[in-house]
Coordinates of C-alpha atoms in Angstrom, one line a residue:
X87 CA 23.7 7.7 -18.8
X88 CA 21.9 11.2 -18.0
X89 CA 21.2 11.2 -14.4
X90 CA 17.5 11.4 -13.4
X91 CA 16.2 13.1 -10.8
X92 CA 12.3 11.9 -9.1
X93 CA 10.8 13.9 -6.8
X94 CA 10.3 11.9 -3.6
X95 CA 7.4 12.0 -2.4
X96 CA 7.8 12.0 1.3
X97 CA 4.5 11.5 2.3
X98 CA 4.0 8.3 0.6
X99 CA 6.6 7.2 2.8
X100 CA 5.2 7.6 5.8
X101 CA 2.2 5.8 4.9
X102 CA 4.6 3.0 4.2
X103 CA 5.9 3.2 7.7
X104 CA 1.9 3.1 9.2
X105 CA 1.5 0.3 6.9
X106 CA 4.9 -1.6 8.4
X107 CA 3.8 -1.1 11.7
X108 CA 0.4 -2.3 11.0
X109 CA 1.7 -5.8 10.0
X110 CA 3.8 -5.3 13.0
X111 CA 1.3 -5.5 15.4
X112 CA -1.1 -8.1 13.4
X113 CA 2.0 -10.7 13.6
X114 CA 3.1 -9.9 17.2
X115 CA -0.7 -10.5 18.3
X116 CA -0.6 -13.9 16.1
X117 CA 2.0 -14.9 17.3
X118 CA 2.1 -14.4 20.7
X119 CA -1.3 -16.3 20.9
X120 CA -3.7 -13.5 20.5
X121 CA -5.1 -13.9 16.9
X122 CA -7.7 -11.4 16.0
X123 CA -6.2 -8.5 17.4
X124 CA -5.2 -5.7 14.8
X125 CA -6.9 -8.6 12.8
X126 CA -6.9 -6.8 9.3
X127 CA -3.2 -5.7 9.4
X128 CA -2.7 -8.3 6.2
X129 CA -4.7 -5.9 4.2
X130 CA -0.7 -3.5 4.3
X131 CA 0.6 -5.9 2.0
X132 CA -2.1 -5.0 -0.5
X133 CA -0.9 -1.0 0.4
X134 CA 2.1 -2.3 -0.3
X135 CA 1.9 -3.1 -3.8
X136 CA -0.6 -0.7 -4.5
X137 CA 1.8 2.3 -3.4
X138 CA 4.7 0.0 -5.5
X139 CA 2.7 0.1 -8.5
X140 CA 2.3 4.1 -8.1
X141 CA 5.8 5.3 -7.1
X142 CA 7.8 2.5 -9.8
X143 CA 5.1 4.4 -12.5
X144 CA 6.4 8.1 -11.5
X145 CA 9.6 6.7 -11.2
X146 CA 9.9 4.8 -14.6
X147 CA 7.3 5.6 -16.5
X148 CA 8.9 8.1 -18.6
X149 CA 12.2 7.2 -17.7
X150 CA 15.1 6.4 -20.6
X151 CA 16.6 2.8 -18.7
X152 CA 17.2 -0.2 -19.9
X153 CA 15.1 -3.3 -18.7
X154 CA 18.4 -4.7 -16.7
X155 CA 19.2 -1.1 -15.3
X156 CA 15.7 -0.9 -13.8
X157 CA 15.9 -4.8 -12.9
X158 CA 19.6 -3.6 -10.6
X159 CA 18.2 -1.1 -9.2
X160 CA 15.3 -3.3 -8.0
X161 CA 17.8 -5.4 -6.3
X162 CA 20.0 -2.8 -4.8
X163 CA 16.8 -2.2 -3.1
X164 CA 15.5 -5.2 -1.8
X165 CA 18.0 -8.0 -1.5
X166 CA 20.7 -6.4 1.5
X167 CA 17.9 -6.8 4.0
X168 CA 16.2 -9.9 2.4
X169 CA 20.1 -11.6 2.5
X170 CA 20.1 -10.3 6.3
X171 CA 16.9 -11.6 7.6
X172 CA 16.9 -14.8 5.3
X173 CA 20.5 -15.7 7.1
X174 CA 19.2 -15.2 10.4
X175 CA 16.4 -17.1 9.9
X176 CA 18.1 -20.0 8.7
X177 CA 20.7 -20.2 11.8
X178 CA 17.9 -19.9 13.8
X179 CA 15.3 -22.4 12.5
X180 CA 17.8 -24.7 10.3
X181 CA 16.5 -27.8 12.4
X182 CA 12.7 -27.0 11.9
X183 CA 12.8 -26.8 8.1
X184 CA 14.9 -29.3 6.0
X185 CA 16.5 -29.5 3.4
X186 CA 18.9 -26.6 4.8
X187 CA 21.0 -26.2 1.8
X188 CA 18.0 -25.6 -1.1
X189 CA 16.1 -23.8 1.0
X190 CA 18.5 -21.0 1.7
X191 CA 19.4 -21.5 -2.1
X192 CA 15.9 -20.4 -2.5
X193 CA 15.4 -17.5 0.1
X194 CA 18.8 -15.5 -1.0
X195 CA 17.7 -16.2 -4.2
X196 CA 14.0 -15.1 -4.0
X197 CA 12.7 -18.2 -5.5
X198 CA 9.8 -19.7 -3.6
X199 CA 9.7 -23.3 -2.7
X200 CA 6.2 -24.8 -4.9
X201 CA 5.1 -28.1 -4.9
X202 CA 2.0 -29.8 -4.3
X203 CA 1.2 -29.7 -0.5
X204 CA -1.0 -32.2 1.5
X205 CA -4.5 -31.3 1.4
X206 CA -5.3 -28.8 4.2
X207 CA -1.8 -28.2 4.7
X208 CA -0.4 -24.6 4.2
X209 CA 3.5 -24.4 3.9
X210 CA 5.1 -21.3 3.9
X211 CA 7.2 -20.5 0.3
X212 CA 10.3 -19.7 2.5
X213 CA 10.8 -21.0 5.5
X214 CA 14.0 -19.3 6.6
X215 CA 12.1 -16.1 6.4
X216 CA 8.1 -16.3 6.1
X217 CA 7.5 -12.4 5.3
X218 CA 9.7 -12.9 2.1
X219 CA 6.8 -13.9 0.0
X220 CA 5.3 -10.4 -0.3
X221 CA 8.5 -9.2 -1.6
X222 CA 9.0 -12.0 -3.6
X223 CA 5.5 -11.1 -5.3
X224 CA 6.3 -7.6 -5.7
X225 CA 9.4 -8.2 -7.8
X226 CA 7.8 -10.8 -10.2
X227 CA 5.0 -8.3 -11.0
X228 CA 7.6 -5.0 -11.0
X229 CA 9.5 -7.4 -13.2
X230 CA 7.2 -7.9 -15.6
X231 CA 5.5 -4.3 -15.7
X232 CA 8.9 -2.5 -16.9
X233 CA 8.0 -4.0 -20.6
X234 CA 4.9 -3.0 -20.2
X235 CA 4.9 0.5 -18.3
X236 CA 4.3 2.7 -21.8
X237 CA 1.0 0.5 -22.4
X238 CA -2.2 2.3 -23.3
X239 CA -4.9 3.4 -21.0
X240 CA -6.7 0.7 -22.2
X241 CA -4.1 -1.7 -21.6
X242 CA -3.9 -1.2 -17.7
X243 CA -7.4 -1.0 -17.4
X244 CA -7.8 -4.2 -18.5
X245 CA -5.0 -6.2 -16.6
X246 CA -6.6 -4.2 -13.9
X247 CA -10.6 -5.7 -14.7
X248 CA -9.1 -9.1 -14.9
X249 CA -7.4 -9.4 -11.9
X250 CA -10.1 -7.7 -9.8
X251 CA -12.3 -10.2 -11.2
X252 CA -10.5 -12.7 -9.8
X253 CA -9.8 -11.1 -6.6
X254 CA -13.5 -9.9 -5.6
X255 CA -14.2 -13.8 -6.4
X256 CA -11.2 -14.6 -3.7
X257 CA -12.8 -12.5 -1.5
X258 CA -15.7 -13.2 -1.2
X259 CA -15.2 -17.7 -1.5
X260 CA -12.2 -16.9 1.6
X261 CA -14.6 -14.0 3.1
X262 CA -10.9 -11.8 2.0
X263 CA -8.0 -11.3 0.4
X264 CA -5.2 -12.9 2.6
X265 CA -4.3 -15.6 0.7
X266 CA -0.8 -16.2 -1.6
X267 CA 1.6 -16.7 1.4
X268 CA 1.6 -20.3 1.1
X269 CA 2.5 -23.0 -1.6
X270 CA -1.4 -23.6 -2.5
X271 CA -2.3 -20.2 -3.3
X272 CA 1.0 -18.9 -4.4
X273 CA -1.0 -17.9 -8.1
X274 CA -3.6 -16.3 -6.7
X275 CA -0.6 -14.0 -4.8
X276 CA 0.4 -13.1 -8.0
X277 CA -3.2 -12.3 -8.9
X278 CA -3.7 -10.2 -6.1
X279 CA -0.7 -8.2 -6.4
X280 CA -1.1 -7.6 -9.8
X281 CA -4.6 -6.1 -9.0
X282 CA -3.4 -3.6 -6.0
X283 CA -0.2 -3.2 -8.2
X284 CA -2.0 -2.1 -11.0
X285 CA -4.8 0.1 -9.5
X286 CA -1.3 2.0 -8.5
X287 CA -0.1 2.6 -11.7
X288 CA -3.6 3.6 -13.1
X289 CA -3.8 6.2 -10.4
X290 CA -0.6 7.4 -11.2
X291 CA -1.7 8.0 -14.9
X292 CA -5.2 9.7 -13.6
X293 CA -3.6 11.6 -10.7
X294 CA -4.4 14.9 -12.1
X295 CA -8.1 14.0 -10.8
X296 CA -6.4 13.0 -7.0
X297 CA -7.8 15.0 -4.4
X298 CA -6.2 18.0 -2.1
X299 CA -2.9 16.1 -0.7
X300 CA -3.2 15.3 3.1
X301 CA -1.0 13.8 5.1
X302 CA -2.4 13.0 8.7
X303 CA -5.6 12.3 7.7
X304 CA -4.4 9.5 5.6
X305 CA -2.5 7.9 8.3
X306 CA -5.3 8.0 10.6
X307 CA -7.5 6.4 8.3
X308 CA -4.8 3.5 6.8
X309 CA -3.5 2.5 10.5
X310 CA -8.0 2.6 11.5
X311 CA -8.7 0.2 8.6
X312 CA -5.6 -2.2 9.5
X313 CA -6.5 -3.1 13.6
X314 CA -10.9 -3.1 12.5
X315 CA -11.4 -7.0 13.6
X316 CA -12.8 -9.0 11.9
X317 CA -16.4 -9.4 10.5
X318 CA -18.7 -12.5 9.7
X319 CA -19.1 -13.6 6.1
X320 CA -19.3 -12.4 3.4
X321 CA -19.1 -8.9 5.3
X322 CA -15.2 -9.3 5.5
X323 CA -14.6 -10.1 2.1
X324 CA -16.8 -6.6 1.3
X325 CA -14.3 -4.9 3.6
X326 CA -11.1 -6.4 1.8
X327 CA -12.1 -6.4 -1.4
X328 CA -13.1 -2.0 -0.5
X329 CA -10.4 -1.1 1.1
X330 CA -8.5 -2.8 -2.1
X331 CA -10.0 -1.9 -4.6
X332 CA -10.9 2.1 -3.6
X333 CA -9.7 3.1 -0.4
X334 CA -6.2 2.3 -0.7
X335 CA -5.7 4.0 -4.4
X336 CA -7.4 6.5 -2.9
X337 CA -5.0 7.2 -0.1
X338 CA -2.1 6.5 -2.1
X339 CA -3.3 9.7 -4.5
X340 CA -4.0 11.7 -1.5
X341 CA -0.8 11.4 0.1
X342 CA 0.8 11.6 -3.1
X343 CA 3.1 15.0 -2.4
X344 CA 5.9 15.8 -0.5
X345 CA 5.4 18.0 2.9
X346 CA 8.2 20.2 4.3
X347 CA 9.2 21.0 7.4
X348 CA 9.1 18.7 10.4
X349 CA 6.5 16.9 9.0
X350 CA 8.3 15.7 5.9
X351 CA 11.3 15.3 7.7
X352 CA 9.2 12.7 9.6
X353 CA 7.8 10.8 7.1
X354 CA 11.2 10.4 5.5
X355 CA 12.8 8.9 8.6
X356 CA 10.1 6.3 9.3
X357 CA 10.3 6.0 5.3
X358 CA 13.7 5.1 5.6
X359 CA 13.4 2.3 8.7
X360 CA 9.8 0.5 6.8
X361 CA 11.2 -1.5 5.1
X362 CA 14.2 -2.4 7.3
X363 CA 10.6 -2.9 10.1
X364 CA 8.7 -5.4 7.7
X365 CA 12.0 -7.0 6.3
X366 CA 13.5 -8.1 9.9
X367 CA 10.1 -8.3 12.2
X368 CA 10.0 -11.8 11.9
X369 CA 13.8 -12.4 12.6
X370 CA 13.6 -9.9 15.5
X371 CA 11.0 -12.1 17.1
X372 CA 12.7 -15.4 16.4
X373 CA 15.8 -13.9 18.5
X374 CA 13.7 -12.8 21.3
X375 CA 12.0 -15.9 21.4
X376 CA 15.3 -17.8 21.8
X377 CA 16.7 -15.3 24.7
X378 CA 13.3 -15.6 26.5
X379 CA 14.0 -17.7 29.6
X380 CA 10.7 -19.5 29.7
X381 CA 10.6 -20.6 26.2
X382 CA 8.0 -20.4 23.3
X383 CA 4.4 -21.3 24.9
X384 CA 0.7 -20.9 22.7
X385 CA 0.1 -17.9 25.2
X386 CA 3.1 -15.4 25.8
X387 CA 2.7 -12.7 28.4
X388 CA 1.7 -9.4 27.6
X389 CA 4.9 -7.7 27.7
X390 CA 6.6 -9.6 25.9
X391 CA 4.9 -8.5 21.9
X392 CA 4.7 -5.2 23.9
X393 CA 8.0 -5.4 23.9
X394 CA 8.4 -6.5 20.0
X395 CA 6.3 -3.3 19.3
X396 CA 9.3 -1.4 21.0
X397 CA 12.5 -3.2 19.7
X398 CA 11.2 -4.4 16.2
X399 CA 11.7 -0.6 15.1
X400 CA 14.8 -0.3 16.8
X401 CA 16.4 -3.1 15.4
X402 CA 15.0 -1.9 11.6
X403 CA 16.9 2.1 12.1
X404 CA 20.1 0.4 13.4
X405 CA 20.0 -2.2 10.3
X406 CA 19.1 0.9 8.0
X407 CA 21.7 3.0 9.0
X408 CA 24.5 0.4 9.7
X409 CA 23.9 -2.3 7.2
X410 CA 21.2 -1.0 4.5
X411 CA 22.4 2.2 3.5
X412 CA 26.1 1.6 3.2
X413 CA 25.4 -1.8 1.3
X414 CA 23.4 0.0 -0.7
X415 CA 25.5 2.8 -1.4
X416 CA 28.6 0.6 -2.3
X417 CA 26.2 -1.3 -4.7
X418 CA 25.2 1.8 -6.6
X419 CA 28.8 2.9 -6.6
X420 CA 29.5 -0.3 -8.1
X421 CA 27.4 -0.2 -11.2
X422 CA 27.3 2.9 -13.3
X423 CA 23.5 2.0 -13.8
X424 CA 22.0 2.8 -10.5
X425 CA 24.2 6.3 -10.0
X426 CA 20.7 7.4 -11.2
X427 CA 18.6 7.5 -8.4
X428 CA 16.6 5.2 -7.3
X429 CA 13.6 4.7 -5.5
X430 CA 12.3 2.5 -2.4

């Protein structure tokens, strides 16, 4: 196979990272007994897949693979870290989530755990590692858009109408769009990261009209919309379904280039640990929470998610660089396939 070169575009990566630290601080203020502050960092996860459906486009679009090259190179990137922080999960919380054996089954393997839950009940689709369902999302819809990545304008448009239909009905019936974590919305997950997915892949085929690439100004603006609280209905469902539908394509094409310098140099190292950052915040908290002396209580101290903040990111560059990368490396070296580069 011919190797192909793609252009990184280094300021999309740091846009990832703000968006990674944005859920940071939403589930360290959750969790620590402090809901509703940073209260819209959920809305990253729609960033997420709306920056996924962009870069996999200018990665792929054009590109001469083969549906199971694309599909390896896909889990070269995700599954070191989701292997990682599903194990640590399970040694952790093995006693709080039976049946230990399928349920591990299901988290290395990526498959969610559905069923029909008790009414009012919300049961997370992996319980060995909660922030897996995102991921899991992405790679059904990446999974399914290779076949479909030459499709006409038209085409996209479409599965981008459809969804959004369905999504600015979420949003307004759960006043917004955080919903597909748990076993009784898992479709509408699907749904909603098919829409933020898609919008990314239509601005990638219109970004010729994108306007002058920025870098700061775009951070500023993502990390501002991510800590807003939260607003009374139906105003919050507005804000979701906004940011969604126009605000986040629209920062995506704006920081759509790659800056030199110390600036790009930046954005490529906090590229490189955002991942690592979302993938292992929550195992990174479990571990704290079982070396803190005074045990779990509804209201922790102040210091302590202060503290998460700090050593979330830490933990994240030391798994990049001492884990991540080198698994990933001897995973590309062992398939021919992924030689060709590929693309976080």
């Amino acid at each position: 196979m011919t190797e192909h070169r793609t252009q990184r575009l280094a300021a999309l990566d740091g846009l990832r990272a703000v968006a990674a630290l944005g859920v940071l601080l939403y589930h360290v203020a959750d969790w620590s007994g402090r809901p509703g502050r940073f209260a819209h960092g959920y809305l990253a996860v729609d960033f997420f897949f709306c920056l996924s459906g962009f870069v996999l486009a200018h990665a792929f679009e054009r590109r001469e693979i083969g549906w199971p090259a694309y599909l390896w190179i896909r889990v070269v990137r995700i599954w070191p870290l989701l292997v990682l922080s599903t194990l640590i999960g399970a040694i952790l919380t093995s006693r709080h989530s039976p049946p230990f054996w399928p349920n591990l089954a299901r988290g290395l393997l990526l498959v969610p755990r559905l069923g029909h839950p008790a009414e009012w009940t919300f049961p997370t689709l992996f319980p060995f590692n909660p922030p897996a369902w995102s991921l899991c999302l992405e790679v059904i819809v990446s999974a399914l858009w290779f076949p479909l990545r030459r499709a006409p304008d038209l085409v996209v448009a479409a599965i981008v109408f459809c969804s959004g239909a369905v999504m600015a009905w979420v949003a307004l019936g759960l006043n917004g769009v955080e919903t597909g974590w748990d076993q009784a919305t898992f479709w509408l997950g699907v749904v909603r990261a098919t829409f933020s997915f898609g919008l990314g892949w239509l601005g990638w085929r219109y970004r010729a009209l994108a306007p002058r690439p920025r870098l700061v100004l775009p951070a500023v603006v993502l990390l501002a919309v991510l800590v807003m609280p939260l607003a009374p209905r139906p105003w919050n469902g507005v804000y979701d379904f906004a940011c969604v539908a126009v605000l986040f394509p629209l920062l995506v094409l704006t920081g759509a280039h790659d800056p030199k310098g110390a600036a790009g140099a930046l954005c490529r190292t906090t590229g490189d640990v955002s991942y690592p950052l979302y993938a292992l915040h929550w195992a990174t908290w479990a571990v704290m929470l079982r070396l803190y002396p005074d045990g779990w209580r509804p209201l922790l101290p102040v210091w302590f998610p202060a503290l998460a903040v700090v050593l979330a990111p830490i933990v994240a560059w030391i798994a990049f660089r001492l884990y991540d990368a080198p698994v990933r490396r001897w995973l590309r070296a062992w398939s021919p396939a992924t030689k060709t580069l590929s693309i976080g």
